[in-house]
PDB file of C-alpha atoms in Angstrom:
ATOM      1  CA  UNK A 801       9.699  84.051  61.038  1.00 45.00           C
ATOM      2  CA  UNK A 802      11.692  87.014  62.575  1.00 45.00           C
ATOM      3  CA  UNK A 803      15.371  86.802  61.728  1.00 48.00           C
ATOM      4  CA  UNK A 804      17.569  86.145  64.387  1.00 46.00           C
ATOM      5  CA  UNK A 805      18.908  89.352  65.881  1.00 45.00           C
ATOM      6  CA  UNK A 806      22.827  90.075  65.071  1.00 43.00           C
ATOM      7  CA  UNK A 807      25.135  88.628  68.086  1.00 43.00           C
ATOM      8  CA  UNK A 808      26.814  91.265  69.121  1.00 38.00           C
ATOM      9  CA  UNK A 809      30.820  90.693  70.157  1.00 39.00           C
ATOM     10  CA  UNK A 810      31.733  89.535  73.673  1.00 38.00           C
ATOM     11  CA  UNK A 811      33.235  92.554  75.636  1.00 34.00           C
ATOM     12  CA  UNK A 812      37.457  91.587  76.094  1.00 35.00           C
ATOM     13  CA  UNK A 813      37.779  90.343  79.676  1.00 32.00           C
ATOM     14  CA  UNK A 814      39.188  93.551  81.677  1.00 32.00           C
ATOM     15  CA  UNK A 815      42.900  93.243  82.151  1.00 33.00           C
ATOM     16  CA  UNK A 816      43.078  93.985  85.955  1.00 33.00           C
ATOM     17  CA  UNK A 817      46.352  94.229  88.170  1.00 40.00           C
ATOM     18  CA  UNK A 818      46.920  91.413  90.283  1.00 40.00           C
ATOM     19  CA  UNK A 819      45.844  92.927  93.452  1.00 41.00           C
ATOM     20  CA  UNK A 820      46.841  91.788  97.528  1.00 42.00           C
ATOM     21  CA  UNK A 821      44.376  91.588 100.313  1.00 40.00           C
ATOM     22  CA  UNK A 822      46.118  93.656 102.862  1.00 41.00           C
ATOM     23  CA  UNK A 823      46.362  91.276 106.198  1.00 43.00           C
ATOM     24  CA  UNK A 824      46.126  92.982 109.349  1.00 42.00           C
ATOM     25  CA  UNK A 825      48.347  91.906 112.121  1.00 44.00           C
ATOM     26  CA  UNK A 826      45.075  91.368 114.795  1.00 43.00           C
ATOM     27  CA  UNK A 827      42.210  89.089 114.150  1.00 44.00           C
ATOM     28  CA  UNK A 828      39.656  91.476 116.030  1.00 49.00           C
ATOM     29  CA  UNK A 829      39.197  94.434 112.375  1.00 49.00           C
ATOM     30  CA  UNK A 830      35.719  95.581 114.329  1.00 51.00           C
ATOM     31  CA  UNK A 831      36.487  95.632 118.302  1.00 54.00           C
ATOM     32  CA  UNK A 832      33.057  97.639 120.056  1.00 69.00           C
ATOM     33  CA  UNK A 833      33.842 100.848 121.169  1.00 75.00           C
ATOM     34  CA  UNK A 834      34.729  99.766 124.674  1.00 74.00           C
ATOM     35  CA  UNK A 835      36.966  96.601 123.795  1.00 76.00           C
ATOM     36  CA  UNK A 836      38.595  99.378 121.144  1.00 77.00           C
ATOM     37  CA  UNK A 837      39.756 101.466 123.910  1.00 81.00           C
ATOM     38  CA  UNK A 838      40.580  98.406 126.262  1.00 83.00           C
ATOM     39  CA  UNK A 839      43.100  97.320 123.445  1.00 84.00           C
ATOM     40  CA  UNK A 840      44.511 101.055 122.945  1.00 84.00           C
ATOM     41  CA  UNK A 841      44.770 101.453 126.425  1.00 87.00           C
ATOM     42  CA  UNK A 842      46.977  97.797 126.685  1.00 89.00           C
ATOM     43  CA  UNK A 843      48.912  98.894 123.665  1.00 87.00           C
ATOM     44  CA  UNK A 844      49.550 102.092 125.121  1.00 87.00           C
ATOM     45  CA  UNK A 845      50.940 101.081 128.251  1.00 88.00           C
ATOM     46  CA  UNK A 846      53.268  98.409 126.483  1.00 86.00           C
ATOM     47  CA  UNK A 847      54.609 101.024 124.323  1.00 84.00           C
ATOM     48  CA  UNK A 848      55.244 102.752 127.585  1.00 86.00           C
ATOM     49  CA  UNK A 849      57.593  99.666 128.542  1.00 86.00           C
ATOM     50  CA  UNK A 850      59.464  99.304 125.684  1.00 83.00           C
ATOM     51  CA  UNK A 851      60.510 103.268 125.452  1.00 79.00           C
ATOM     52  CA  UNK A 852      61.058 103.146 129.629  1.00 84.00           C
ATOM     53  CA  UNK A 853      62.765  99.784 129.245  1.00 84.00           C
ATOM     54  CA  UNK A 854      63.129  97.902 126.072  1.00 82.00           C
ATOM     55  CA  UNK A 855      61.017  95.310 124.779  1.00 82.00           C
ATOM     56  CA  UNK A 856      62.351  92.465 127.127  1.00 79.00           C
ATOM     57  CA  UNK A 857      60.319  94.228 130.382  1.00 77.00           C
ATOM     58  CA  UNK A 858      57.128  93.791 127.931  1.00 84.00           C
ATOM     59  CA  UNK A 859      55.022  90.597 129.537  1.00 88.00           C
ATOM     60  CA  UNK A 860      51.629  90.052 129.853  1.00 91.00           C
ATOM     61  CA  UNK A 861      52.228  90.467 133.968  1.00 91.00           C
ATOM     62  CA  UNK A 862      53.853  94.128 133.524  1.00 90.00           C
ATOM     63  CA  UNK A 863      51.688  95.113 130.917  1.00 90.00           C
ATOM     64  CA  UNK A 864      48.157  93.960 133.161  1.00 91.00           C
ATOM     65  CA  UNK A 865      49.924  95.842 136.121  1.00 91.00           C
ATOM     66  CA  UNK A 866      50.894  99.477 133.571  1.00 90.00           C
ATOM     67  CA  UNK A 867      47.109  98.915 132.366  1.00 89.00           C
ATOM     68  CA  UNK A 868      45.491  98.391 135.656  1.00 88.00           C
ATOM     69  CA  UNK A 869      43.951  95.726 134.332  1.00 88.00           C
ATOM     70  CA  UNK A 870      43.761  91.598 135.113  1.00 88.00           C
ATOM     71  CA  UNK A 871      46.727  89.865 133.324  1.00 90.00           C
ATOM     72  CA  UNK A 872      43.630  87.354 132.146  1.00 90.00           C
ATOM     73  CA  UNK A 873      42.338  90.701 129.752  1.00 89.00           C
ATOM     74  CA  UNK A 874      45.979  90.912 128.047  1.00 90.00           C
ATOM     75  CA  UNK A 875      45.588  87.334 127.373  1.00 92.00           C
ATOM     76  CA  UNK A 876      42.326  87.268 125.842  1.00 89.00           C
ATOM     77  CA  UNK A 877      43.277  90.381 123.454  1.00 89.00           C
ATOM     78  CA  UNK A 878      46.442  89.405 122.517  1.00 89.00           C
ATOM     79  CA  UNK A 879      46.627  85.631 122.805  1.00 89.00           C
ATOM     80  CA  UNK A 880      50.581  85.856 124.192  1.00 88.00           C
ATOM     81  CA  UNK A 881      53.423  88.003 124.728  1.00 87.00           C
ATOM     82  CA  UNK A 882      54.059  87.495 120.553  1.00 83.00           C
ATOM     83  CA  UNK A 883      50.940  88.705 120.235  1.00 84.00           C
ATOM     84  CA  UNK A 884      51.082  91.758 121.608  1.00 88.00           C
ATOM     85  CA  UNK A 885      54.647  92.804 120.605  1.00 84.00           C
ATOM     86  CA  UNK A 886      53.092  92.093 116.830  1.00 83.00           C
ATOM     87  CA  UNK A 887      50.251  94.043 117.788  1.00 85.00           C
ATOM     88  CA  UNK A 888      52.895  97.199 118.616  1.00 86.00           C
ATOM     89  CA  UNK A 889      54.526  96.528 115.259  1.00 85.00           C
ATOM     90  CA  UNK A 890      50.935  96.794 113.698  1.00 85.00           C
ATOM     91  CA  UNK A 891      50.992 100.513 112.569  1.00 74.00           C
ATOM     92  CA  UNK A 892      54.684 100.555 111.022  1.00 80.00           C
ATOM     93  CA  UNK A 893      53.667  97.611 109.406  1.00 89.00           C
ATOM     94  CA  UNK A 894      50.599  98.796 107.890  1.00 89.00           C
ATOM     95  CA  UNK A 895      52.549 101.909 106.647  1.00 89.00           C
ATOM     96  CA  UNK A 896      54.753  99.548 104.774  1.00 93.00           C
ATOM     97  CA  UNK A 897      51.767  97.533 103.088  1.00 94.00           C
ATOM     98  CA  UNK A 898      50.297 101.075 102.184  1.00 94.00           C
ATOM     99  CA  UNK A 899      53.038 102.294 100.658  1.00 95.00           C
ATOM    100  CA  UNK A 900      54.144  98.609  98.544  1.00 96.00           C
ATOM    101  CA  UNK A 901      50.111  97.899  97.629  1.00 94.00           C
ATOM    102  CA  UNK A 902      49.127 101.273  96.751  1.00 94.00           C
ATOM    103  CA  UNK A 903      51.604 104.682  97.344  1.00 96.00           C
ATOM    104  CA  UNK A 904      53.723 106.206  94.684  1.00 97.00           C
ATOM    105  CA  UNK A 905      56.304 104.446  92.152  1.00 97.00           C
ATOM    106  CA  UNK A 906      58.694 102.713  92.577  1.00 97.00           C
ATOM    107  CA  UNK A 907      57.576 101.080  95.964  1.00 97.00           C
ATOM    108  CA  UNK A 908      54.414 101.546  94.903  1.00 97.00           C
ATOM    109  CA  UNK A 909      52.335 100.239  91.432  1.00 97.00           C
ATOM    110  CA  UNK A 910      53.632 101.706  88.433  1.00 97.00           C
ATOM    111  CA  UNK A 911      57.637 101.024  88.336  1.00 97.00           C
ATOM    112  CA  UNK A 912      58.709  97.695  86.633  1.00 97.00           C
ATOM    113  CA  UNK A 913      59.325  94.626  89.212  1.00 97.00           C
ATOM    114  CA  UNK A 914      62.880  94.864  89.431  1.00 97.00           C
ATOM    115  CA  UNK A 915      62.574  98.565  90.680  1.00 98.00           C
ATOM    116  CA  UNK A 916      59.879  97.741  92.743  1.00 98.00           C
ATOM    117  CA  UNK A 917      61.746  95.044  94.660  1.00 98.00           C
ATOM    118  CA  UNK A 918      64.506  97.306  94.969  1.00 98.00           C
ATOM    119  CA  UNK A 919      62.949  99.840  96.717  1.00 98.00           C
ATOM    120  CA  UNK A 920      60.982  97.217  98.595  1.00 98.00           C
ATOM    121  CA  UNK A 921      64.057  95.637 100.064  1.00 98.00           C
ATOM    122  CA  UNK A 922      65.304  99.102 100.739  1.00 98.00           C
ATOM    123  CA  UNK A 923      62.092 100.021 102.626  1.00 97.00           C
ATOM    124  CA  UNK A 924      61.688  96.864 104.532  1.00 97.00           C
ATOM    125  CA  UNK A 925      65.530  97.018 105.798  1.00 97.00           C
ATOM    126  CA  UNK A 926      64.492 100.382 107.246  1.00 95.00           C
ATOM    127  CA  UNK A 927      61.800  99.596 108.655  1.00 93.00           C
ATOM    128  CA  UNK A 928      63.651  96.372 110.560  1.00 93.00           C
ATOM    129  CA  UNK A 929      66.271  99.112 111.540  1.00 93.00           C
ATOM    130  CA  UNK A 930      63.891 101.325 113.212  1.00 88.00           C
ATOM    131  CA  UNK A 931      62.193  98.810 114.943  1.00 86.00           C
ATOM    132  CA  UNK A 932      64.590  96.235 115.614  1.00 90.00           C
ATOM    133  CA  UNK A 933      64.731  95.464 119.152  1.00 86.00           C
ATOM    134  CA  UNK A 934      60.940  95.227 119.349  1.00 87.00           C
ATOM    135  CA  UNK A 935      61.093  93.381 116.094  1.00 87.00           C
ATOM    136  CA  UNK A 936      63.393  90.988 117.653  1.00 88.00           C
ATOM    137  CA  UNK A 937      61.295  90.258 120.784  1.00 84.00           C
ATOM    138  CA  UNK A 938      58.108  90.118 118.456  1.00 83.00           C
ATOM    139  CA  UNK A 939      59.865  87.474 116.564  1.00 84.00           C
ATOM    140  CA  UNK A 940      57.310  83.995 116.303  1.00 82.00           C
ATOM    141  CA  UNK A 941      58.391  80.692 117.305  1.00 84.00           C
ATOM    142  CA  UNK A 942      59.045  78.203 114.612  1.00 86.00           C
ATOM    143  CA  UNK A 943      55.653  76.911 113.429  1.00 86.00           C
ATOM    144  CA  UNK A 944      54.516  80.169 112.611  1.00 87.00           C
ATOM    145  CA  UNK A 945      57.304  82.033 111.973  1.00 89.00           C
ATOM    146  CA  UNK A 946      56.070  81.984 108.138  1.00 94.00           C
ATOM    147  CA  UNK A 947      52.652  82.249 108.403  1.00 92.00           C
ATOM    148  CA  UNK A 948      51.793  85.004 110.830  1.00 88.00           C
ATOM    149  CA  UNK A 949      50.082  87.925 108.267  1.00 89.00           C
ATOM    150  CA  UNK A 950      52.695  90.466 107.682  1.00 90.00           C
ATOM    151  CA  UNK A 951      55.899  87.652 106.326  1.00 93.00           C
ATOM    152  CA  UNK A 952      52.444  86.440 104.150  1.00 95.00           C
ATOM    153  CA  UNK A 953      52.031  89.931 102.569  1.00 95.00           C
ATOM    154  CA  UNK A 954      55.147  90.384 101.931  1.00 96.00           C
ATOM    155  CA  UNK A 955      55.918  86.845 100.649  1.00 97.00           C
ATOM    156  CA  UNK A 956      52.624  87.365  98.276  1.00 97.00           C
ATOM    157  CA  UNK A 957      53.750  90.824  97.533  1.00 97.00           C
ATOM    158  CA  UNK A 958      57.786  89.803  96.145  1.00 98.00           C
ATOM    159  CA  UNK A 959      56.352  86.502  94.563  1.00 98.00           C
ATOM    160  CA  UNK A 960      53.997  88.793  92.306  1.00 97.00           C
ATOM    161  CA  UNK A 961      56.857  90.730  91.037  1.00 98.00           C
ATOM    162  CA  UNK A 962      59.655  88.162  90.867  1.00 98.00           C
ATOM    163  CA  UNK A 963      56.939  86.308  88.226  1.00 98.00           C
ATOM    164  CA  UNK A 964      56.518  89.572  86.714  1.00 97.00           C
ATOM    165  CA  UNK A 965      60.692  89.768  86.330  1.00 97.00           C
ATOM    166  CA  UNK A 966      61.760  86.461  86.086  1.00 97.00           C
ATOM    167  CA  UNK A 967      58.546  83.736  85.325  1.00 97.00           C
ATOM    168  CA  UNK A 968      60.963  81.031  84.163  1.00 96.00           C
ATOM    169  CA  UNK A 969      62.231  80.624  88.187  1.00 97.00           C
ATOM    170  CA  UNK A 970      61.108  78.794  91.164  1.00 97.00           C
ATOM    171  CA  UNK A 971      59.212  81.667  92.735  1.00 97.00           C
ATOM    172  CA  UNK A 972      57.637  80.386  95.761  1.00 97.00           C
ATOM    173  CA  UNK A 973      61.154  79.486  97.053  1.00 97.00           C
ATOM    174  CA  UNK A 974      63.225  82.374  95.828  1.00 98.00           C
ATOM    175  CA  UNK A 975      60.848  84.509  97.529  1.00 98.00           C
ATOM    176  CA  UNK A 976      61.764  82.777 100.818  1.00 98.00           C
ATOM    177  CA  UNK A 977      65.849  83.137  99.701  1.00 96.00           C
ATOM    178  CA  UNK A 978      65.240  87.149  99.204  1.00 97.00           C
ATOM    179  CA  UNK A 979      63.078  87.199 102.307  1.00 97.00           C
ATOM    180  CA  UNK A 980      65.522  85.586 104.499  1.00 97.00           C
ATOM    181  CA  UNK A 981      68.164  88.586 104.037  1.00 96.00           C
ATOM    182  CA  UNK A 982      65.977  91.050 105.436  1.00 96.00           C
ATOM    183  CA  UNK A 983      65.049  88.756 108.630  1.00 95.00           C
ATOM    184  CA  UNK A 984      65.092  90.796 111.999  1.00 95.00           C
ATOM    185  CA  UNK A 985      68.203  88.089 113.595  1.00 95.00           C
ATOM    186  CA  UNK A 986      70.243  88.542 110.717  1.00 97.00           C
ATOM    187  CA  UNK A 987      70.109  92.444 110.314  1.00 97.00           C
ATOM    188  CA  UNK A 988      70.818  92.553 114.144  1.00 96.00           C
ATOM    189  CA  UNK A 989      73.727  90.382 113.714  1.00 97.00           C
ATOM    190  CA  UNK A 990      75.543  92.047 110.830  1.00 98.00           C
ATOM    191  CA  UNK A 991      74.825  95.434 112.131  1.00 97.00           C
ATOM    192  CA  UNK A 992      75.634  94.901 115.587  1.00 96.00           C
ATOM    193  CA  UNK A 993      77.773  92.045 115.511  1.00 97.00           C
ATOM    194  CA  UNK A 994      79.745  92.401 112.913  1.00 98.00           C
ATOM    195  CA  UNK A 995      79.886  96.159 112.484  1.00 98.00           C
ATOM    196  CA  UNK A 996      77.852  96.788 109.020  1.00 97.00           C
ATOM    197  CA  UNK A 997      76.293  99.964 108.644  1.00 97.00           C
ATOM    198  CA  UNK A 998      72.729  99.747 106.890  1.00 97.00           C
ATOM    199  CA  UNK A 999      73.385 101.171 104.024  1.00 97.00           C
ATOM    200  CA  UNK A1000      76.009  97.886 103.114  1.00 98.00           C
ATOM    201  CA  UNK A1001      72.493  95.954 103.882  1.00 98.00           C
ATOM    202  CA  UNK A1002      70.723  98.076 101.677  1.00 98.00           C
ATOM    203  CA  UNK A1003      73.377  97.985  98.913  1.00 98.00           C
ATOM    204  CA  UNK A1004      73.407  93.987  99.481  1.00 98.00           C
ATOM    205  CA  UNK A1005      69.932  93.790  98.682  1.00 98.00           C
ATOM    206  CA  UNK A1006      69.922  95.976  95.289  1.00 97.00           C
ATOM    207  CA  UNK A1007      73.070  93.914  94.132  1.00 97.00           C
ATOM    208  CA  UNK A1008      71.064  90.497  94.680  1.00 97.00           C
ATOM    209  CA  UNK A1009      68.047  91.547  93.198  1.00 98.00           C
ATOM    210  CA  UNK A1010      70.192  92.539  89.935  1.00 97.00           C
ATOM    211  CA  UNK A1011      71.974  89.374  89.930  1.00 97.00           C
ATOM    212  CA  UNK A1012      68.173  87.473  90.728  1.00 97.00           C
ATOM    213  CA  UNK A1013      66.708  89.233  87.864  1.00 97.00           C
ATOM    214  CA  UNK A1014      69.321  90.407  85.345  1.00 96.00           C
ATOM    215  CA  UNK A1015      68.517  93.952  85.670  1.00 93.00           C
ATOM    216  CA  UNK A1016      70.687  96.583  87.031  1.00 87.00           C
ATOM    217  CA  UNK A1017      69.355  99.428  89.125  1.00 74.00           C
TER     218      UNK A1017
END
């Protein structure tokens, strides 16, 4: 009788970094080539509104008329006026979840969490800035105000490095709490309102995320 051969060691399990799924902001990834350029062309012509006009002339009626198309096609791309103003914010967006899931340290892999969310806050409040009128009209009603794709990246993306930082805390909810100071209505408010320049917003953020974590930037 043969002997039994030697067992050989099981392989480690690999050690991989936890990893997002980046969300797009339309659910149409593969449009055919002619319902592609139907969408650019809506897209293009609402862009055309909001630097002729500012985001409140962007409706589905204007948009239809601008397009020279049926106000029935911007519905059934876009779903609703929301739609289609988060559908403008797509590309700044996607920048953002580039540069947070994969560009350069310390938004990007290879900092440690606190520096990450640092720079993330920093980066996000930027963004808002930029964008914030458009932001503002794009914003989603109530029930799904937190669960449109791009707040769920982002809530996935601090959650993952507030475990990293501080495991012992609550961090489903404390992502909400750090989420809620970079909302689009309450960056329009202190900057407009009540006079702050970004940079206090930006400082704001770095001094709670020191305080959240016990780090210091």
């Amino acid at each position: 009788m043969s002997a039994a051969p030697p067992s050989v060691p099981t392989p480690p399990e690999p050690v991989e970094s936890p990893q997002l799924v980046q969300l797009g902001l339309d659910d149409e990834p593969c449009l055919r080539a002619d319902a592609a350029r139907n969408r650019a062309r809506l897209l293009e012509a609402a862009a055309g509104l909001v630097a002729a006009h500012g985001a409140d002339a962007v409706t589905m009626e204007e948009v239809a008329a601008a397009a020279g198309v049926g106000k029935g096609t911007v519905f059934r791309r876009f779903g609703d006026r929301t739609g289609l103003l988060m559908a403008l914010l797509d590309h700044g967006e996607k920048k953002l979840q580039a540069a947070f899931l994969s560009g350069p340290p310390p938004l990007g892999p290879g900092a440690p969490p606190a520096e990450r969310l640092r720079a993330f806050g920093r980066a996000a409040l930027r963004r808002t800035v930029e964008d914030l009128e458009l932001q503002l009209a794009a914003e989603p009603d109530a029930g799904r105000r937190f669960t449109v794709p791009p707040y769920r990246v982002r809530h996935h993306h601090v959650a993952l490095l507030l475990r990293q930082a501080v495991p012992d805390a609550d961090c489903e909810l404390l992502t909400h709490t750090l989420l809620a100071q970079l909302d689009p209505a309450l960056v329009h408010h202190l900057i407009h309102q009540c006079g702050m320049p970004p940079q206090r917003l930006e400082d704001a953020w770095t001094d709670l995320v020191d305080r959240v974590t016990g780090t210091t930037g």
